[in-house]
Coordinates of C-alpha atoms and ligand atoms in Angstrom, one line a residue:
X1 CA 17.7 -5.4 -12.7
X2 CA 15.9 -2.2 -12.3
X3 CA 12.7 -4.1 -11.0
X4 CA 14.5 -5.7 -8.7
X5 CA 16.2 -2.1 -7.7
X6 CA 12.7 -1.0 -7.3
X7 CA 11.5 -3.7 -5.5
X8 CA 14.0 -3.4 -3.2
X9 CA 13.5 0.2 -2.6
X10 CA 9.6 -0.1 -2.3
X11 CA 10.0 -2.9 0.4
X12 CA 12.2 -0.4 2.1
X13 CA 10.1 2.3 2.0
X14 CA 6.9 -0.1 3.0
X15 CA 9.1 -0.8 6.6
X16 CA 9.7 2.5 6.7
X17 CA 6.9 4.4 6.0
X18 CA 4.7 6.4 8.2
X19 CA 1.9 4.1 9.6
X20 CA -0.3 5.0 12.7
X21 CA 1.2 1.8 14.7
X22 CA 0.0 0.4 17.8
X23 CA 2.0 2.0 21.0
X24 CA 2.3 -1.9 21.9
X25 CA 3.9 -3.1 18.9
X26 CA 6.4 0.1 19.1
X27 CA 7.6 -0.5 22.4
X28 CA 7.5 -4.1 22.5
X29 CA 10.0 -4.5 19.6
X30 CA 12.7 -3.3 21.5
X31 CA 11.9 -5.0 24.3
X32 CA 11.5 -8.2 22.3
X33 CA 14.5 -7.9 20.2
X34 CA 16.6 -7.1 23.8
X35 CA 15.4 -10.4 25.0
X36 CA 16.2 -12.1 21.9
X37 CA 19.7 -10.8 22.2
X38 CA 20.1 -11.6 25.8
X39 CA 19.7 -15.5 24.2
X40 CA 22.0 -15.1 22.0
X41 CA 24.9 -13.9 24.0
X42 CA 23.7 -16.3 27.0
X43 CA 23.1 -19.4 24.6
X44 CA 25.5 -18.7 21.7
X45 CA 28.0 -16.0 22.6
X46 CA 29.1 -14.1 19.6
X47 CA 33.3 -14.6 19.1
X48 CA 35.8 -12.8 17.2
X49 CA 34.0 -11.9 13.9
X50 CA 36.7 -11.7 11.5
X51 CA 39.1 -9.3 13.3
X52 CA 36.1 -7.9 14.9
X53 CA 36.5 -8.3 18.7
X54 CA 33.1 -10.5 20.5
X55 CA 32.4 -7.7 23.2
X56 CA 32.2 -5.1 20.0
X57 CA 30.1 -7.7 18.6
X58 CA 27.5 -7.1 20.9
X59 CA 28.0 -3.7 20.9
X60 CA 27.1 -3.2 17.9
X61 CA 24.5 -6.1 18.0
X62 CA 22.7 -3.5 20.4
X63 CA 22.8 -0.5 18.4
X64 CA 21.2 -2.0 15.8
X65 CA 18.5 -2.6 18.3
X66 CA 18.5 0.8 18.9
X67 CA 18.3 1.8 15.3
X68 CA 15.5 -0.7 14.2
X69 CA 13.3 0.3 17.5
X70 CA 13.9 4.0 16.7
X71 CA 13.4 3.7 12.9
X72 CA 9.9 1.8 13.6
X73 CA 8.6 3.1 16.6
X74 CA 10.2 6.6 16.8
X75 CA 11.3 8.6 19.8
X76 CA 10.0 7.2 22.4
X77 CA 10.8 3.7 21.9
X78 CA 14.6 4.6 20.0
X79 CA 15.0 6.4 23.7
X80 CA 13.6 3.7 25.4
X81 CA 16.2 0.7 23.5
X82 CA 18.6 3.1 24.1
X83 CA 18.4 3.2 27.6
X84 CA 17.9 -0.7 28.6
X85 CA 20.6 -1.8 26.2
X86 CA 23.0 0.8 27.6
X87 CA 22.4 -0.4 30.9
X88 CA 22.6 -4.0 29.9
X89 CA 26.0 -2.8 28.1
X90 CA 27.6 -1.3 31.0
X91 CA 26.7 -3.9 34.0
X92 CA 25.9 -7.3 32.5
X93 CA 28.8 -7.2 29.4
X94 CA 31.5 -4.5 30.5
X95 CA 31.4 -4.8 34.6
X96 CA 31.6 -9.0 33.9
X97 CA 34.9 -8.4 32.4
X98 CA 36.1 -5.3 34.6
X99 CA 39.8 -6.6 34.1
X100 CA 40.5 -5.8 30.8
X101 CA 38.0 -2.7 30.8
X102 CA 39.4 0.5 32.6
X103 CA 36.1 1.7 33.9
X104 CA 36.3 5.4 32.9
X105 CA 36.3 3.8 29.6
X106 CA 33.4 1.9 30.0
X107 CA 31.8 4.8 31.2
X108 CA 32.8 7.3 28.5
X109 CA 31.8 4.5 25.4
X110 CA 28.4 4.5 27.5
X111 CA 28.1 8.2 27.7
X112 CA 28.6 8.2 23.6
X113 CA 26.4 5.2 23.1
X114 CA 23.5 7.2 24.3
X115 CA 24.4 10.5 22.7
X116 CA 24.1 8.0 19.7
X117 CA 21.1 7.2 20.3
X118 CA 19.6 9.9 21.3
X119 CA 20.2 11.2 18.1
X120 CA 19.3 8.3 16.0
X121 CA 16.0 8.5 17.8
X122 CA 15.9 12.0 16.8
X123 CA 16.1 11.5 13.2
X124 CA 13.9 8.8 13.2
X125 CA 11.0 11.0 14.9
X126 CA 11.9 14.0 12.6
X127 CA 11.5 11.7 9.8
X128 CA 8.2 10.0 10.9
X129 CA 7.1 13.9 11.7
X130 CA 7.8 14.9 8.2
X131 CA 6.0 12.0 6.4
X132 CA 2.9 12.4 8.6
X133 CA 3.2 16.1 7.2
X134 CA 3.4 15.4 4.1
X135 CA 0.6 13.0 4.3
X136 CA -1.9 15.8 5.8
X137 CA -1.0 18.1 3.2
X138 CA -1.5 15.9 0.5
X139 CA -4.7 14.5 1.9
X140 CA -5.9 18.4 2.6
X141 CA -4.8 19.3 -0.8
X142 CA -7.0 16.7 -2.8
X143 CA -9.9 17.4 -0.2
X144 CA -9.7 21.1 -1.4
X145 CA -9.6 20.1 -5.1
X146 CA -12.6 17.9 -4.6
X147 CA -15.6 20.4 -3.8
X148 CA -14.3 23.0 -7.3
X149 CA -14.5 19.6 -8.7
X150 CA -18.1 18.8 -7.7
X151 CA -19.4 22.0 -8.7
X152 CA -17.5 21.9 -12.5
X153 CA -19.2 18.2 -12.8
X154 CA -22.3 19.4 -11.6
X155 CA -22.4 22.6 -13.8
X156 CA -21.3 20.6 -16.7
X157 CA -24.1 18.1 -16.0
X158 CA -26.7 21.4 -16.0
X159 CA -25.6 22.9 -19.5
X160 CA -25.7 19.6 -20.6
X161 CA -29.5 19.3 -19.8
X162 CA -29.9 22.5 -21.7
X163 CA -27.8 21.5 -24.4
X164 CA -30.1 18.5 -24.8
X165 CA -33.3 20.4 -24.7
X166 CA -32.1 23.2 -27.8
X167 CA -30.6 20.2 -29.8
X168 CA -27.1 21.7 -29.1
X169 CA -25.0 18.6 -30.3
X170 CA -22.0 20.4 -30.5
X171 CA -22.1 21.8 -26.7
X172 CA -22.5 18.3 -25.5
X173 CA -20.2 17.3 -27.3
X174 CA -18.0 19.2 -25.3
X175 CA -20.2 18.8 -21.6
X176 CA -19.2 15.1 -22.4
X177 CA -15.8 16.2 -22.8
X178 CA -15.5 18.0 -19.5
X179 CA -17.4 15.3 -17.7
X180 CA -15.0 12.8 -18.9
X181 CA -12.0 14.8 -17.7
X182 CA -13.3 15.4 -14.6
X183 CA -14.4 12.2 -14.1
X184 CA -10.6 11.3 -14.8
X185 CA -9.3 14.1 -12.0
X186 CA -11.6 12.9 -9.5
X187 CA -10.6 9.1 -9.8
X188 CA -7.1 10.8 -9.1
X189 CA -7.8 13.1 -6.3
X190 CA -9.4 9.5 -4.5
X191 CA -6.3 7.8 -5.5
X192 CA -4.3 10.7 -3.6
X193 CA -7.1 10.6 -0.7
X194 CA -6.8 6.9 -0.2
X195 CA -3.1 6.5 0.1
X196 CA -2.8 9.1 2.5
X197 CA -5.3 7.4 4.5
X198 CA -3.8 3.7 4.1
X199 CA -0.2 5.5 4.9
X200 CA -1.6 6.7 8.5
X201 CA -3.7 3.9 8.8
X202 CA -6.8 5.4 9.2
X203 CA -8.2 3.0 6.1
X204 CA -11.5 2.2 7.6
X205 CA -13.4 -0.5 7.0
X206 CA -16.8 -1.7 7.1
X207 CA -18.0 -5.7 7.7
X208 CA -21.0 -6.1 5.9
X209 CA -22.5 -9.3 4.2
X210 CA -23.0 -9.2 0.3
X211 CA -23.5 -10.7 -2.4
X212 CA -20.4 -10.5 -4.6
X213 CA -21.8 -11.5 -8.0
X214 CA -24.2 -8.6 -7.8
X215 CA -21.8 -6.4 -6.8
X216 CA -19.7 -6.9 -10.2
X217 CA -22.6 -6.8 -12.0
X218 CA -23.6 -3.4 -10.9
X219 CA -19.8 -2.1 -11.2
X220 CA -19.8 -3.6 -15.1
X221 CA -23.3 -2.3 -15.8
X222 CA -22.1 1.3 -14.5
X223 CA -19.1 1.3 -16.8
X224 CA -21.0 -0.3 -19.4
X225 CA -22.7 3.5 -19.2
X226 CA -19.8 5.4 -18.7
X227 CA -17.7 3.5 -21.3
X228 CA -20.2 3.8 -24.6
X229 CA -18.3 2.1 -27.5
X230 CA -16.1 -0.2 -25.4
X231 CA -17.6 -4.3 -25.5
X232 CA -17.5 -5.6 -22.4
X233 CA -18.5 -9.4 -22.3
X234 CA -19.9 -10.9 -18.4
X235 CA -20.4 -14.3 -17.2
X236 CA -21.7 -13.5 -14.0
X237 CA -22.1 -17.6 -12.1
X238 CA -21.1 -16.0 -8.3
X239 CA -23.6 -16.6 -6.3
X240 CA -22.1 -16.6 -2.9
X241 CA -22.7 -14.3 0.2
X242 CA -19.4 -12.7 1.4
X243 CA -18.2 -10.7 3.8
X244 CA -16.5 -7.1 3.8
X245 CA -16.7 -4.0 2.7
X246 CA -18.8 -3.7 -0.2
X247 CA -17.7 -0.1 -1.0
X248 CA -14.0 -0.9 -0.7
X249 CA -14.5 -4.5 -3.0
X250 CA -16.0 -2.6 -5.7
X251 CA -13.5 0.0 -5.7
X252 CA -11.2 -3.1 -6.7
X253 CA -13.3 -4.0 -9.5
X254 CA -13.4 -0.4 -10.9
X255 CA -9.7 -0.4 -10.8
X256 CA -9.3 -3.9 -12.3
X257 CA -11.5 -2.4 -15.2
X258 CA -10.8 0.7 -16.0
X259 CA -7.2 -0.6 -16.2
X260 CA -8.4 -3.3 -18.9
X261 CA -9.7 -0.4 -20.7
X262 CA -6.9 1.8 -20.2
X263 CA -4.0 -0.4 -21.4
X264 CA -5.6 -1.7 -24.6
X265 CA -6.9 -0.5 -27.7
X266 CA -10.3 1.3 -27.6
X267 CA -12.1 -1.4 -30.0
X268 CA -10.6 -4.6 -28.4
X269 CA -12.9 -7.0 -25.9
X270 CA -12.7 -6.9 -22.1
X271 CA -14.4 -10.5 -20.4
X272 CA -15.2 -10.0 -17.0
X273 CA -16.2 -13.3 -15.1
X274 CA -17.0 -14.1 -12.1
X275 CA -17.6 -18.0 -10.6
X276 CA -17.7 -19.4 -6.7
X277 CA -15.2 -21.7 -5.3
X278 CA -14.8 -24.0 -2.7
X279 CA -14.0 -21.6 -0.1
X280 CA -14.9 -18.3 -1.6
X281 CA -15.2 -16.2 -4.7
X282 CA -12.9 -15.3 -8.2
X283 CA -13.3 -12.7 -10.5
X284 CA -11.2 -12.6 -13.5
X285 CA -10.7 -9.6 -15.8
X286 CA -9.3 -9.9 -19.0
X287 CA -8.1 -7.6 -21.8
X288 CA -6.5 -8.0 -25.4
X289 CA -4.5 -4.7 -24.7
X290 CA 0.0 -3.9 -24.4
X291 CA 0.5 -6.8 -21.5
X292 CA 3.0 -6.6 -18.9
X293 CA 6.5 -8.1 -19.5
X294 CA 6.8 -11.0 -16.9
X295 CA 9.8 -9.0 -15.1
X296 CA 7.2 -6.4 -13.7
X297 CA 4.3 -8.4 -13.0
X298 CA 5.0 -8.4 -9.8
X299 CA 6.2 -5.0 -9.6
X300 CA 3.1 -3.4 -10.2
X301 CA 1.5 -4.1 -7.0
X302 CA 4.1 -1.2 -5.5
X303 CA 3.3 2.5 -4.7
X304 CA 4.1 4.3 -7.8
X305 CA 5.2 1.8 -9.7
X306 CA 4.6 2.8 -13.4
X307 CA 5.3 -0.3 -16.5
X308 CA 7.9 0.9 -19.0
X309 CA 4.7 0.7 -22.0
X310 CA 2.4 2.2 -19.7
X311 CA 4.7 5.3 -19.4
X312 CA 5.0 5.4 -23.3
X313 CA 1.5 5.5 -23.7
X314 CA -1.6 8.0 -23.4
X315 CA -3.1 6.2 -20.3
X316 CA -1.9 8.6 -17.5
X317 CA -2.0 7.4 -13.9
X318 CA -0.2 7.6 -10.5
X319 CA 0.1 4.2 -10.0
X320 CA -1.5 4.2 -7.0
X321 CA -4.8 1.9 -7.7
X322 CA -3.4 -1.6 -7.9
X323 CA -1.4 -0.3 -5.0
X324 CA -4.3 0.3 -2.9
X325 CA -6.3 -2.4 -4.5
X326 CA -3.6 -4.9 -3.1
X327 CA -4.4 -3.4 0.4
X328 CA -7.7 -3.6 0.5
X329 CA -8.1 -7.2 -0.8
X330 CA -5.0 -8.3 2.0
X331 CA -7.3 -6.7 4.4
X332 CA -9.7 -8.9 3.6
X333 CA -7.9 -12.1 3.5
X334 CA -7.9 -12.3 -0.4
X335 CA -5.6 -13.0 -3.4
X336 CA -5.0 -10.4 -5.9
X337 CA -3.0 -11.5 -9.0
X338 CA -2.2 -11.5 -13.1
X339 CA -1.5 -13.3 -15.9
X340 CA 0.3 -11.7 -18.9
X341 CA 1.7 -11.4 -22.2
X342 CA 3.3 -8.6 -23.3
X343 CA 1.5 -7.6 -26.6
X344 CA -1.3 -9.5 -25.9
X345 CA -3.0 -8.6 -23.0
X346 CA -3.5 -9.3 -19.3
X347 CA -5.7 -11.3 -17.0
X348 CA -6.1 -10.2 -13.2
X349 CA -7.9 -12.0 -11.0
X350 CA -9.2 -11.5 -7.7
X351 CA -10.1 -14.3 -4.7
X352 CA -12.2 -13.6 -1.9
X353 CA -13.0 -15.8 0.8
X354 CA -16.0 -16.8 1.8
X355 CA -15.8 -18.1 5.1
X356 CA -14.5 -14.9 6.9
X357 CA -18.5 -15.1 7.5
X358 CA -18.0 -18.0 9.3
X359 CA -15.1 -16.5 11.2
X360 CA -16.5 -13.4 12.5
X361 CA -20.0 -14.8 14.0
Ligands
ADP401 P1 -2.2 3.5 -12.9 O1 -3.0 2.8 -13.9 O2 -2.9 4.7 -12.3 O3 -0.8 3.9 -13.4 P2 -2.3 1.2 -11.2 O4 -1.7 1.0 -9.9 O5 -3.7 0.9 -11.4 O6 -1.9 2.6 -11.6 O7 -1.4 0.2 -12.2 C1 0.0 0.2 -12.1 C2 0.6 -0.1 -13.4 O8 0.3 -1.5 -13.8 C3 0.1 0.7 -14.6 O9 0.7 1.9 -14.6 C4 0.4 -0.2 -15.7 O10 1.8 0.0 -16.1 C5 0.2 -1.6 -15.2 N1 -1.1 -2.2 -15.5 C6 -2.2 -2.2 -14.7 N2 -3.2 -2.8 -15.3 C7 -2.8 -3.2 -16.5 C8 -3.4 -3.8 -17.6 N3 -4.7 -4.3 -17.6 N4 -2.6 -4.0 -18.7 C9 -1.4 -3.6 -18.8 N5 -0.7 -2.9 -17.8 C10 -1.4 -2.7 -16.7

């Protein structure tokens, strides 16, 4: 029940949220969704509803017009619904039916309609103001944090050298610490950098051809470094040219893995494998670690969305990466999905297609 809830809520917040959209999409919802009412009152005219009299009917068919242009395109085109449907209100349904409408009436319920939604509009702009606020700041926030950042790696990286040289085993110990914990903050100030980018829109993209078996390999080999003691198995039979952006793809397949490390035991087996299909490419990663019960599997492809065992656990995270994971590989065209058992360990799996190469020439 409280997936669903969450669900729910994240869908919500996915139409609501602050996204750079096209000026063409904003205003031609409402003018859209006005034609498509104009066919329904001209092809199946709305009647009582309940005790609900048909002209209110339409009344407030239109101001949910007005609230849904508002809520996704903002002022202008909330001021802009408003405007056409008030018009439509007062000549084509009111005047048609003069007999049973005084007109001063009509007039005052028209005056109030667009105070209404002139202030809907209103809300709905200070709302889509705030969240691009927000955004900046966060995104100017993590910028800040990244430079300190660089220089504590980077210093770390120097006494560690030194360390080396005077047999200081001890002190590395500790550089190895700091590097690892910075390493840790940095994947989290991305994480924070990305989404504020995907929220505005300004996730760029590149469209580059590559070979995706390669590209795996070099992720695993890198982690393979990074991640001493951990076994990592590869079957690496991709051999296929694709096309995208390599940088963003491999950010996928660090996600996919460091998750496999991070939600199962330190001396348990992670098999990466990748293989070519009939119209693209699969990788598959698999761990023996907590699982994910079958009720959130889907669930964890949200903003923020957090397991109930992963937030019991050591692993920290925002719950961010699958998050933007799931955006890049929709971007390009892909499937991104898992396979679980809770208590025994989790399979994602990722498909790319091939012939976007084919597509674009
Ligand atoms: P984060 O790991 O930073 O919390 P993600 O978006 O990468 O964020 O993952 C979302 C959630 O999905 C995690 O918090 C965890 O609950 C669950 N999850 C992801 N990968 C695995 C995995 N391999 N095994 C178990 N749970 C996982």
């Amino acid at each position: 029940m409280e997936e669903l809830w969450f669900s729910i809520k994240s869908g919500l917040s996915r139409i609501s949220c602050y996204k750079r959209r096209n000026r063409i999409y904003r205003y031609g919802l409402p003018i859209v969704l006005i034609i498509f009412d104009l066919l329904i009152i001209r092809y199946f005219p709305p009647a009582y509803l309940l005790f609900i009299r048909a002209d209110t009917v339409d009344l407030l068919l239109l101001l949910f017009i007005v609230t849904v242009s508002a809520w996704f395109g903002g002022f202008g085109p909330g001021i802009l619904a408003t405007i056409i449907t008030a018009v439509l209100n007062y000549y084509v349904l009111l005047l048609a039916d003069l007999a049973i409408h005084p007109l001063i009436g009509d007039q005052l319920v028209t005056v109030i309609y667009i105070v209404l939604g002139f202030i809907i509009s209103m809300i709905s702009e200070a709302r889509y103001q705030s969240e691009a606020q927000k955004n900046q700041f966060i995104g100017l926030v993590a910028h800040e944090l990244k430079n300190p950042l660089s220089s504590i790696k980077g210093f770390s990286e120097l006494i560690d050298n030194l360390a080396k040289k005077s047999h200081l085993s001890k002190l590395r110990e500790y550089t190895s610490i700091i590097e690892y914990q910075s390493e840790k903050l940095m994947e989290l100030i991305d994480d924070l950098l990305d989404i504020t980018k995907v929220e505005v829109g300004k996730f760029e993209y590149k469209d580059e051809p590559f070979n995706f078996g390669d590209l795996v390999k070099e992720v695993v080999d890198h982690q393979k470094i990074i991640q001493k003691d951990r076994q990592i198995t590869m079957s690496n039979r991709s051999r296929k040219i694709i096309m995208g952006d390599r940088y963003r793809i491999g950010q996928v397949v660090v996600n996919l893995l460091t998750n496999a490390f991070k939600y199962s035991p330190p001396d348990s087996k992670v098999k990466v494998r990748t293989s070519d299909q009939k119209g693209g490419v699969v990788l598959s990663v698999q761990d023996f670690g907590i699982g994910i019960p079958f009720s959130e599997q889907h669930t964890i492809f949200s903003q923020y969305y957090r397991t109930k065992s992963a937030e019991k656990g050591k692993a920290k995270g925002l719950g961010l990466g699958l998050y933007i994971s799931s955006q890049i590989v929709e971007h390009h065209q892909g499937k991104l999905w898992v396979k679980s058992r809770e208590g025994h360990g989790s399979t994602f799996s990722l498909e790319l297609p091939s012939n976007r190469l084919n597509r674009r020439k």
